[in-house]
Short mmCIF file of C-alpha atoms in Angstrom, two decimals:
data_model
loop_
_atom_site.label_atom_id
_atom_site.label_comp_id
_atom_site.label_asym_id
_atom_site.label_seq_id
_atom_site.Cartn_x
_atom_site.Cartn_y
_atom_site.Cartn_z
CA MET A 27 74.75 43.23 -31.74
CA PRO A 28 71.07 44.20 -33.76
CA TYR A 29 69.33 40.15 -33.12
CA ARG A 30 65.68 39.58 -34.73
CA VAL A 31 62.23 39.08 -32.94
CA LYS A 32 59.56 37.03 -34.01
CA CYS A 33 56.09 37.34 -31.64
CA ILE A 34 52.91 34.94 -32.41
CA VAL A 35 50.11 37.73 -31.67
CA SER A 36 46.10 36.71 -31.47
CA TYR A 37 44.29 40.32 -30.92
CA ASP A 38 40.16 41.37 -30.83
CA GLY A 39 39.95 42.68 -33.83
CA SER A 40 36.23 43.99 -33.53
CA ARG A 41 38.03 46.78 -30.64
CA PHE A 42 40.91 48.07 -34.08
CA HIS A 43 40.42 49.09 -37.49
CA GLY A 44 42.11 46.67 -39.12
CA TYR A 45 46.37 45.58 -38.27
CA GLN A 46 47.37 48.69 -40.32
CA ARG A 47 48.75 51.81 -38.51
CA GLN A 48 47.29 54.80 -39.66
CA PRO A 49 45.76 58.50 -38.55
CA ASN A 50 44.03 59.57 -36.13
CA TYR A 51 42.28 54.95 -35.44
CA ARG A 52 43.36 53.01 -33.51
CA SER A 53 45.08 50.30 -34.89
CA VAL A 54 47.39 47.05 -33.42
CA GLN A 55 50.96 48.01 -35.53
CA GLN A 56 50.54 51.05 -33.11
CA ASP A 57 49.65 49.69 -29.87
CA ILE A 58 52.51 47.03 -30.04
CA GLU A 59 54.75 49.43 -31.87
CA GLU A 60 53.72 51.90 -28.50
CA CYS A 61 54.59 49.64 -26.47
CA LEU A 62 58.12 48.55 -28.36
CA LYS A 63 59.35 52.01 -27.66
CA VAL A 64 58.41 52.10 -24.18
CA ILE A 65 60.96 49.58 -23.09
CA HIS A 66 63.67 50.62 -26.03
CA LYS A 67 62.56 53.62 -24.74
CA SER A 68 63.16 55.15 -29.07
CA PRO A 69 61.21 53.87 -32.32
CA VAL A 70 60.44 50.35 -33.24
CA VAL A 71 58.74 48.88 -36.30
CA ILE A 72 57.39 46.37 -36.80
CA HIS A 73 56.42 43.80 -39.50
CA ALA A 74 53.60 42.06 -39.79
CA SER A 75 52.75 39.34 -41.65
CA GLY A 76 50.22 40.41 -43.08
CA ARG A 77 47.57 42.90 -42.43
CA THR A 78 44.23 42.33 -40.96
CA ASP A 79 40.61 44.76 -41.83
CA ALA A 80 38.70 46.00 -39.21
CA GLY A 81 36.66 43.99 -37.25
CA VAL A 82 38.39 41.28 -38.26
CA HIS A 83 40.50 38.71 -35.29
CA ALA A 84 44.01 37.43 -34.90
CA LEU A 85 44.17 34.11 -33.41
CA GLY A 86 47.86 33.28 -35.28
CA GLN A 87 49.39 36.99 -36.57
CA VAL A 88 53.24 37.14 -36.65
CA PHE A 89 54.90 39.74 -36.50
CA HIS A 90 58.76 40.16 -36.24
CA PHE A 91 60.69 43.34 -34.83
CA ASP A 92 64.68 43.65 -34.46
CA SER A 93 66.92 44.52 -30.85
CA THR A 94 69.87 45.00 -29.29
CA LEU A 95 68.41 44.59 -26.13
CA ASP A 96 69.33 42.38 -23.46
CA ILE A 97 66.43 40.37 -22.61
CA GLN A 98 65.66 36.82 -23.11
CA PRO A 99 62.34 35.40 -24.51
CA ASP A 100 60.27 34.37 -22.36
CA ASN A 101 60.89 38.59 -20.78
CA TRP A 102 60.42 39.72 -23.83
CA LYS A 103 56.84 37.78 -24.10
CA ARG A 104 55.97 39.01 -20.31
CA ALA A 105 57.86 43.15 -20.61
CA ILE A 106 55.72 43.49 -23.86
CA ASN A 107 52.49 41.80 -22.38
CA SER A 108 52.27 43.42 -19.42
CA LEU A 109 52.24 46.35 -21.57
CA LEU A 110 50.30 46.00 -23.87
CA PRO A 111 45.54 46.78 -24.23
CA SER A 112 43.94 44.23 -22.78
CA ASP A 113 42.81 43.23 -26.53
CA ILE A 114 46.12 43.16 -28.13
CA TYR A 115 48.01 38.74 -26.67
CA ILE A 116 51.60 38.37 -26.78
CA LYS A 117 51.18 34.16 -27.34
CA SER A 118 54.94 33.67 -28.12
CA VAL A 119 58.54 34.83 -28.21
CA GLU A 120 62.00 33.15 -30.26
CA ILE A 121 64.93 34.66 -31.23
CA VAL A 122 65.06 34.14 -34.80
CA ASP A 123 68.03 34.86 -37.78
CA GLU A 124 67.61 37.89 -39.36
CA SER A 125 67.50 36.64 -42.74
CA PHE A 126 63.53 35.39 -41.48
CA HIS A 127 61.35 37.51 -42.58
CA SER A 128 57.66 38.27 -41.56
CA ARG A 129 55.90 38.54 -44.55
CA PHE A 130 58.34 38.10 -47.21
CA SER A 131 59.22 33.81 -45.32
CA VAL A 132 55.78 33.10 -45.31
CA LYS A 133 55.41 29.01 -46.10
CA THR A 134 51.72 29.82 -45.45
CA LYS A 135 48.11 30.67 -44.35
CA GLU A 136 45.06 29.67 -42.78
CA TYR A 137 42.22 31.67 -41.59
CA ARG A 138 39.03 30.67 -40.07
CA TYR A 139 35.78 31.79 -41.03
CA TYR A 140 32.86 31.53 -38.38
CA MET A 141 28.69 31.76 -38.75
CA SER A 142 26.13 30.60 -37.14
CA ILE A 143 22.65 29.94 -38.06
CA ALA A 144 21.07 30.37 -34.72
CA GLU A 145 19.18 32.35 -33.23
CA TYR A 146 21.19 35.81 -33.06
CA ASN A 147 23.29 35.96 -29.61
CA PRO A 148 24.70 38.95 -28.91
CA ILE A 149 26.78 38.37 -26.16
CA ARG A 150 28.28 37.01 -30.15
CA SER A 151 27.65 39.26 -32.38
CA GLU A 152 30.93 41.14 -33.39
CA TYR A 153 32.59 37.11 -33.58
CA VAL A 154 30.22 35.01 -35.71
CA TYR A 155 28.85 35.72 -39.18
CA PHE A 156 24.92 35.59 -37.16
CA HIS A 157 22.86 34.59 -40.67
CA HIS A 158 19.36 33.09 -40.67
CA TYR A 159 19.26 31.34 -43.77
CA PRO A 160 15.41 28.91 -43.61
CA THR A 161 16.86 26.90 -46.99
CA LEU A 162 20.19 27.40 -46.18
CA ASP A 163 21.82 24.07 -48.14
CA ILE A 164 25.38 23.29 -46.45
CA ASN A 165 26.28 19.62 -48.17
CA LYS A 166 25.74 22.21 -51.25
CA ILE A 167 28.88 24.80 -49.66
CA VAL A 168 30.18 21.13 -48.56
CA GLU A 169 30.56 19.93 -52.51
CA ALA A 170 31.28 24.65 -53.54
CA VAL A 171 33.97 24.85 -50.83
CA LYS A 172 35.91 22.53 -51.96
CA LEU A 173 36.56 24.29 -56.22
CA PHE A 174 38.79 26.61 -54.50
CA GLU A 175 41.01 24.47 -53.66
CA GLY A 176 44.38 24.62 -55.97
CA THR A 177 46.32 26.89 -58.06
CA HIS A 178 43.75 29.72 -59.35
CA ASP A 179 43.99 33.64 -60.54
CA PHE A 180 41.20 34.52 -57.64
CA THR A 181 40.92 38.47 -59.37
CA SER A 182 36.52 37.57 -59.18
CA PHE A 183 37.22 37.01 -55.01
CA CYS A 184 39.87 39.52 -54.08
CA TYR A 185 39.50 43.47 -55.14
CA GLY A 186 43.41 43.42 -54.75
CA ASN A 187 45.65 45.66 -56.75
CA GLU A 188 45.36 46.48 -60.32
CA LYS A 189 49.28 45.75 -60.58
CA GLU A 190 49.10 42.35 -58.69
CA ASP A 191 49.73 39.27 -59.38
CA ARG A 192 46.48 37.12 -58.67
CA ILE A 193 47.30 34.26 -58.59
CA ARG A 194 47.59 32.25 -55.05
CA THR A 195 47.69 28.16 -54.58
CA ILE A 196 44.82 26.86 -52.37
CA TYR A 197 46.16 23.77 -50.19
CA GLN A 198 42.44 23.11 -47.89
CA ALA A 199 39.21 24.60 -48.56
CA SER A 200 37.15 22.44 -46.15
CA LEU A 201 33.92 23.45 -44.05
CA ASN A 202 33.00 21.99 -41.00
CA TYR A 203 29.42 22.05 -39.45
CA ASP A 204 27.69 21.37 -35.59
CA ASN A 205 24.79 22.55 -34.36
CA ASN A 206 23.97 25.78 -36.83
CA GLU A 207 27.38 26.04 -36.33
CA LEU A 208 29.46 26.60 -39.70
CA GLU A 209 33.86 27.23 -39.24
CA PHE A 210 35.10 27.78 -43.50
CA ILE A 211 38.61 26.85 -43.26
CA PHE A 212 40.97 28.20 -46.04
CA LYS A 213 44.73 27.12 -45.92
CA GLY A 214 47.22 28.75 -49.03
CA ASN A 215 50.06 30.41 -49.92
CA GLY A 216 48.41 33.57 -49.64
CA PHE A 217 45.44 35.62 -49.32
CA LEU A 218 44.55 38.66 -52.02
CA ARG A 219 42.80 41.65 -49.84
CA TYR A 220 39.09 40.73 -48.42
CA GLN A 221 39.77 37.06 -50.13
CA ILE A 222 38.85 35.23 -47.97
CA ARG A 223 35.20 37.35 -47.30
CA VAL A 224 34.43 37.41 -51.21
CA MET A 225 34.23 33.52 -50.91
CA VAL A 226 32.42 33.04 -48.17
CA GLY A 227 30.05 35.29 -48.93
CA THR A 228 30.04 33.44 -52.40
CA LEU A 229 29.97 30.18 -50.58
CA ILE A 230 26.99 31.76 -49.22
CA GLU A 231 24.99 32.55 -51.73
CA ILE A 232 25.57 28.79 -53.60
CA GLY A 233 23.74 26.81 -50.31
CA TYR A 234 20.70 29.11 -50.68
CA GLY A 235 19.95 28.96 -54.16
CA LYS A 236 21.20 32.89 -55.84
CA LYS A 237 24.67 30.80 -57.22
CA SER A 238 24.70 27.64 -58.69
CA ILE A 239 28.23 25.49 -57.78
CA GLU A 240 28.00 24.68 -61.66
CA SER A 241 28.70 28.24 -61.90
CA LEU A 242 31.58 28.96 -60.19
CA GLY A 243 33.71 27.90 -62.62
CA SER A 244 32.28 30.80 -64.91
CA ILE A 245 33.36 33.07 -61.45
CA PHE A 246 36.37 32.40 -61.24
CA ASP A 247 37.24 32.39 -65.53
CA ALA A 248 35.52 36.50 -65.56
CA LYS A 249 38.04 37.63 -63.79
CA ASP A 250 35.87 40.81 -62.27
CA ARG A 251 34.35 40.83 -58.41
CA ARG A 252 31.26 41.63 -60.30
CA LYS A 253 29.88 38.31 -60.40
CA ALA A 254 31.41 37.02 -57.22
CA GLY A 255 28.93 37.57 -53.74
CA THR A 256 29.47 39.79 -51.52
CA THR A 257 31.27 40.22 -49.16
CA ALA A 258 30.97 38.20 -45.86
CA ALA A 259 30.88 40.14 -42.44
CA PRO A 260 34.40 41.05 -41.45
CA GLN A 261 33.13 40.10 -36.86
CA GLY A 262 33.19 35.79 -37.82
CA LEU A 263 36.83 35.48 -40.60
CA TYR A 264 40.28 35.07 -37.96
CA LEU A 265 43.62 34.17 -38.45
CA TYR A 266 44.82 31.21 -37.61
CA GLU A 267 47.75 30.35 -38.34
CA VAL A 268 50.82 31.72 -40.19
CA THR A 269 53.60 29.27 -40.73
CA TYR A 270 57.02 29.50 -42.52
CA MET B 17 -7.24 48.85 -21.91
CA PRO B 18 -3.71 47.93 -21.51
CA TYR B 19 -2.16 44.52 -21.31
CA ARG B 20 0.96 43.44 -19.63
CA VAL B 21 4.16 42.25 -22.75
CA LYS B 22 7.36 39.69 -20.85
CA CYS B 23 9.98 39.79 -22.91
CA ILE B 24 13.26 37.20 -22.03
CA VAL B 25 16.07 39.33 -23.19
CA SER B 26 20.18 38.88 -24.57
CA TYR B 27 22.54 41.60 -23.99
CA ASP B 28 26.14 41.80 -24.05
CA GLY B 29 27.01 43.43 -20.47
CA SER B 30 30.48 44.71 -21.34
CA ARG B 31 29.51 47.79 -23.62
CA PHE B 32 26.77 48.65 -20.78
CA HIS B 33 27.43 50.95 -17.19
CA GLY B 34 25.24 48.69 -16.06
CA TYR B 35 21.75 47.38 -16.82
CA GLN B 36 19.66 50.50 -15.09
CA ARG B 37 19.38 53.62 -16.25
CA GLN B 38 21.64 56.84 -14.85
CA PRO B 39 23.44 60.12 -16.24
CA ASN B 40 25.28 59.79 -19.11
CA TYR B 41 26.51 56.39 -18.87
CA ARG B 42 24.77 53.86 -21.32
CA SER B 43 22.40 52.17 -20.09
CA VAL B 44 20.33 48.31 -20.51
CA GLN B 45 17.08 49.71 -19.93
CA GLN B 46 17.40 53.40 -21.08
CA ASP B 47 18.38 51.58 -24.99
CA ILE B 48 15.21 49.33 -24.88
CA GLU B 49 12.84 51.67 -23.64
CA GLU B 50 14.37 54.24 -26.04
CA CYS B 51 12.94 51.67 -28.73
CA LEU B 52 9.53 51.63 -26.84
CA LYS B 53 9.21 55.06 -26.49
CA VAL B 54 10.04 54.69 -30.40
CA ILE B 55 6.72 52.26 -31.04
CA HIS B 56 4.19 53.59 -28.87
CA LYS B 57 5.45 57.18 -29.24
CA SER B 58 5.10 58.32 -26.45
CA PRO B 59 7.15 57.81 -22.75
CA VAL B 60 7.39 53.81 -21.56
CA VAL B 61 8.87 52.88 -18.21
CA ILE B 62 10.18 48.77 -18.11
CA HIS B 63 10.56 46.69 -14.77
CA ALA B 64 12.96 44.01 -14.93
CA SER B 65 13.23 41.24 -12.93
CA GLY B 66 16.80 42.52 -11.08
CA ARG B 67 19.78 45.70 -12.40
CA THR B 68 22.70 43.37 -13.26
CA ASP B 69 26.44 45.89 -12.96
CA ALA B 70 28.25 46.65 -15.19
CA GLY B 71 29.56 44.43 -17.38
CA VAL B 72 27.54 42.18 -16.11
CA HIS B 73 26.29 40.11 -19.32
CA ALA B 74 22.81 38.23 -19.44
CA LEU B 75 21.04 35.77 -21.61
CA GLY B 76 17.46 35.47 -19.48
CA GLN B 77 16.63 39.27 -18.53
CA VAL B 78 13.16 39.26 -17.80
CA PHE B 79 11.55 42.55 -17.47
CA HIS B 80 7.87 43.25 -18.89
CA PHE B 81 6.42 47.18 -19.44
CA ASP B 82 2.48 48.06 -20.09
CA SER B 83 1.07 48.90 -24.00
CA THR B 84 -2.57 49.44 -25.55
CA LEU B 85 -0.84 48.81 -29.20
CA ASP B 86 -2.15 46.38 -31.44
CA ILE B 87 0.41 44.42 -31.83
CA GLN B 88 0.50 40.05 -32.41
CA PRO B 89 4.09 39.05 -29.71
CA ASP B 90 5.89 38.13 -32.78
CA ASN B 91 5.59 41.54 -33.88
CA TRP B 92 6.70 42.97 -30.63
CA LYS B 93 9.13 40.69 -30.66
CA ARG B 94 10.67 41.87 -34.30
CA ALA B 95 9.42 45.48 -33.85
CA ILE B 96 12.29 45.53 -30.93
CA ASN B 97 15.08 43.88 -32.62
CA SER B 98 14.20 46.14 -35.84
CA LEU B 99 15.19 49.15 -33.49
CA LEU B 100 17.50 47.55 -30.71
CA PRO B 101 21.57 47.90 -31.33
CA SER B 102 23.14 44.45 -31.98
CA ASP B 103 24.63 43.84 -28.58
CA ILE B 104 21.02 43.87 -27.01
CA TYR B 105 18.47 41.27 -28.64
CA ILE B 106 15.36 40.73 -27.54
CA LYS B 107 14.75 36.77 -27.23
CA SER B 108 10.49 36.17 -26.54
CA VAL B 109 8.07 38.03 -26.01
CA GLU B 110 4.50 36.65 -24.29
CA ILE B 111 1.06 38.86 -23.44
CA VAL B 112 0.51 38.34 -19.53
CA ASP B 113 -1.64 38.91 -17.05
CA GLU B 114 -1.51 41.91 -15.23
CA SER B 115 -0.96 40.12 -11.72
CA PHE B 116 2.58 39.72 -13.32
CA HIS B 117 5.72 41.55 -11.82
CA SER B 118 9.33 40.67 -13.55
CA ARG B 119 10.59 42.18 -10.12
CA PHE B 120 8.21 40.76 -8.23
CA SER B 121 6.52 37.35 -9.72
CA VAL B 122 9.94 36.01 -9.35
CA LYS B 123 10.75 32.35 -8.26
CA THR B 124 14.56 31.33 -9.15
CA LYS B 125 17.27 32.85 -10.60
CA GLU B 126 20.14 31.26 -12.03
CA TYR B 127 23.98 32.59 -12.98
CA ARG B 128 26.42 31.12 -14.04
CA TYR B 129 29.98 32.46 -13.32
CA TYR B 130 32.30 31.31 -16.28
CA MET B 131 36.57 31.15 -15.55
CA SER B 132 39.76 30.25 -17.88
CA ILE B 133 42.81 28.86 -16.15
CA ALA B 134 43.93 28.55 -19.87
CA GLU B 135 46.20 31.16 -21.66
CA TYR B 136 44.80 34.70 -21.80
CA ASN B 137 42.75 35.36 -25.10
CA PRO B 138 42.47 38.20 -25.92
CA ILE B 139 39.19 37.77 -28.20
CA ARG B 140 37.28 36.08 -25.00
CA SER B 141 39.21 39.16 -22.34
CA GLU B 142 35.28 40.58 -21.86
CA TYR B 143 33.61 37.35 -21.04
CA VAL B 144 35.11 35.29 -19.09
CA TYR B 145 36.72 35.57 -16.31
CA PHE B 146 41.47 34.76 -17.38
CA HIS B 147 43.06 33.87 -14.18
CA HIS B 148 46.06 31.47 -13.95
CA TYR B 149 46.93 30.24 -10.57
CA PRO B 150 49.74 27.23 -10.69
CA THR B 151 47.84 25.89 -7.30
CA LEU B 152 44.33 25.48 -7.70
CA ASP B 153 42.87 22.67 -6.50
CA ILE B 154 39.35 21.62 -8.55
CA ASN B 155 37.95 19.29 -6.37
CA LYS B 156 38.49 21.21 -2.75
CA ILE B 157 35.84 24.30 -5.06
CA VAL B 158 34.13 21.64 -6.00
CA GLU B 159 33.20 20.92 -2.12
CA ALA B 160 33.24 24.51 -1.51
CA VAL B 161 30.92 25.57 -3.88
CA LYS B 162 28.13 23.28 -1.93
CA LEU B 163 28.16 24.97 1.48
CA PHE B 164 27.01 28.39 -0.02
CA GLU B 165 23.47 26.44 -0.77
CA GLY B 166 20.59 25.63 2.55
CA THR B 167 18.73 29.49 3.43
CA HIS B 168 22.07 31.61 5.83
CA ASP B 169 22.78 34.35 6.23
CA PHE B 170 25.20 36.32 3.18
CA THR B 171 25.36 39.60 4.64
CA SER B 172 29.32 38.37 4.25
CA PHE B 173 29.53 37.94 0.95
CA CYS B 174 27.01 40.92 -0.07
CA TYR B 175 27.51 44.91 -0.55
CA GLY B 176 23.49 44.98 0.58
CA ASN B 177 21.71 47.99 1.29
CA GLU B 178 22.36 48.30 5.29
CA LYS B 179 18.20 47.82 6.23
CA GLU B 180 17.78 45.23 3.68
CA ASP B 181 17.15 41.46 4.95
CA ARG B 182 20.37 39.56 3.90
CA ILE B 183 18.85 35.39 3.79
CA ARG B 184 18.26 33.98 0.78
CA THR B 185 18.02 30.37 0.34
CA ILE B 186 20.02 28.85 -3.02
CA TYR B 187 18.90 25.77 -4.02
CA GLN B 188 21.64 25.08 -6.41
CA ALA B 189 25.14 25.53 -5.72
CA SER B 190 27.82 24.12 -8.35
CA LEU B 191 31.11 23.71 -10.25
CA ASN B 192 31.55 22.26 -13.51
CA TYR B 193 35.75 21.23 -14.40
CA ASP B 194 36.54 20.49 -18.85
CA ASN B 195 39.80 21.95 -19.79
CA ASN B 196 40.56 24.16 -18.20
CA GLU B 197 37.11 26.34 -17.78
CA LEU B 198 35.74 26.54 -14.43
CA GLU B 199 31.29 27.02 -14.78
CA PHE B 200 30.12 27.78 -11.31
CA ILE B 201 26.16 27.44 -11.57
CA PHE B 202 23.95 29.48 -8.70
CA LYS B 203 20.30 29.05 -8.26
CA GLY B 204 18.47 30.76 -5.91
CA ASN B 205 14.85 32.47 -4.91
CA GLY B 206 17.30 35.83 -4.92
CA PHE B 207 20.62 37.52 -5.21
CA LEU B 208 22.12 40.04 -3.27
CA ARG B 209 24.34 42.80 -4.97
CA TYR B 210 27.72 41.53 -6.19
CA GLN B 211 26.77 38.27 -4.10
CA ILE B 212 27.31 35.35 -7.03
CA ARG B 213 30.67 37.38 -7.85
CA VAL B 214 31.97 37.17 -3.65
CA MET B 215 30.78 34.09 -3.86
CA VAL B 216 33.08 33.47 -5.74
CA GLY B 217 36.28 34.51 -5.27
CA THR B 218 35.97 33.99 -2.21
CA LEU B 219 35.48 30.39 -3.54
CA ILE B 220 39.20 31.05 -5.09
CA GLU B 221 40.92 31.77 -2.70
CA ILE B 222 39.59 28.51 -0.91
CA GLY B 223 41.30 26.77 -4.54
CA TYR B 224 44.27 28.22 -4.07
CA GLY B 225 44.71 28.12 -0.32
CA LYS B 226 44.09 31.24 0.68
CA LYS B 227 41.25 30.72 2.72
CA SER B 228 40.57 26.95 4.22
CA ILE B 229 36.67 25.56 4.44
CA GLU B 230 36.10 24.44 7.05
CA SER B 231 35.91 28.83 7.17
CA LEU B 232 33.33 29.71 5.72
CA GLY B 233 30.92 28.48 8.50
CA SER B 234 32.62 31.30 10.00
CA ILE B 235 32.82 33.44 6.58
CA PHE B 236 28.69 33.57 8.05
CA ASP B 237 28.55 33.41 11.03
CA ALA B 238 30.69 36.68 11.44
CA LYS B 239 28.18 38.86 8.73
CA ASP B 240 31.31 40.79 7.88
CA ARG B 241 31.70 41.25 4.57
CA ARG B 242 35.72 41.79 5.20
CA LYS B 243 35.69 37.93 6.21
CA ALA B 244 35.24 37.19 2.92
CA GLY B 245 37.02 36.81 -0.77
CA THR B 246 37.91 39.35 -3.49
CA THR B 247 35.54 40.16 -4.99
CA ALA B 248 36.19 37.80 -8.98
CA ALA B 249 35.54 39.86 -12.20
CA PRO B 250 32.44 41.39 -13.39
CA GLN B 251 32.98 40.32 -17.26
CA GLY B 252 32.32 36.28 -16.12
CA LEU B 253 28.92 36.93 -14.76
CA TYR B 254 26.17 35.91 -16.76
CA LEU B 255 21.76 36.08 -15.79
CA TYR B 256 21.32 33.36 -17.40
CA GLU B 257 17.54 32.23 -16.74
CA VAL B 258 14.27 33.72 -13.94
CA THR B 259 11.35 31.43 -13.51
CA TYR B 260 8.63 32.43 -11.88
#
């Protein structure tokens, strides 16, 4: 009898052309599916909670697949990790009910975005967004980020598909600041493509005074991507946790 | 009149085949020399405090070169960084006396080695050495690392050139341990090739009981590389600071 396997996976996005399988580019999905193909001796398709773009990292991405093999969860973890390259790692494996779906059963998703205003450090260049804004007003960003909480139409903050519903609910939007490092936390019922990066880019512009906190309302109302700020660099973004 | 320029440089060793220029492989030296060639419109040779091997990082490598260009130190920093790739960064530039030499004038060198016994994290795989030793006795390593301090013949702990003097003095050898992370600190008047990594590899073997603390004396006395432990992985090693 086939059963469903849920995996939590972390990966270093800097060496992939994104999560989703595509021809001629290295993707996380393809690397995992190739491992599962070796184990099953036949093709296996995995389903993730959603895509991540090129350069974006994951600490708690979730995917599932179906199998009939007689393997226990701990052995699944060892088996897959022993075949995966060093930049992907399965953190946990669980057998779940077949009604579970990595994408459709999502309750919340949490992303974090890391930015540094310290001097550039080449060792961290793929893992944090470095930018030195001498006039950055952190307090303004702390105030503005709260305005993203709640249920909004995020059309101005994404590159979404025309037909797609752009209404999402953000339960937590906050900023921690310590020692020249900014940690943005966004937790919601779902996020649109580039949404976190456009929100962060807009918040940075508020921080250095290019946009005002008050303008956020009219940016939401405009439902026009051009009204928001630039898209922040991918290397600062981490898919942190998905809950079901 | 030519004058001497001293630079402190950091780099991400994971994407280079080591510091030293060599045919057909990417090296830190070549990338820097190519930038200086663009600025000078003629070839420039740089001299570093020493090499670092493939995969080894630097936070405070030092090199010098000679120039006749009319450029101030701060402008030198900007000019070189604007041409360098994202994985190399000049932290500071200083005009020094022509008697200064990055290699021959070294007073002390400090290396740090980072190891994690936490669960594997693919995002850090090129920046720390991950290894889970369930039975690792940190206290033994803290005790053993001190025995490397002082003036010793380090023949057993390097892959040195036959003719080379292998006597070196280590001023500080210590271990900080916090939250499953080990930070080894080694500060001395100079280190032989692979010396830090062989010392760390030997200390790890002491930590999990393959070697005893007492055996260190006889390993030194043997002057035989085969008596020491394995060479620890390069990605944990950082050239931290060079003083003059």
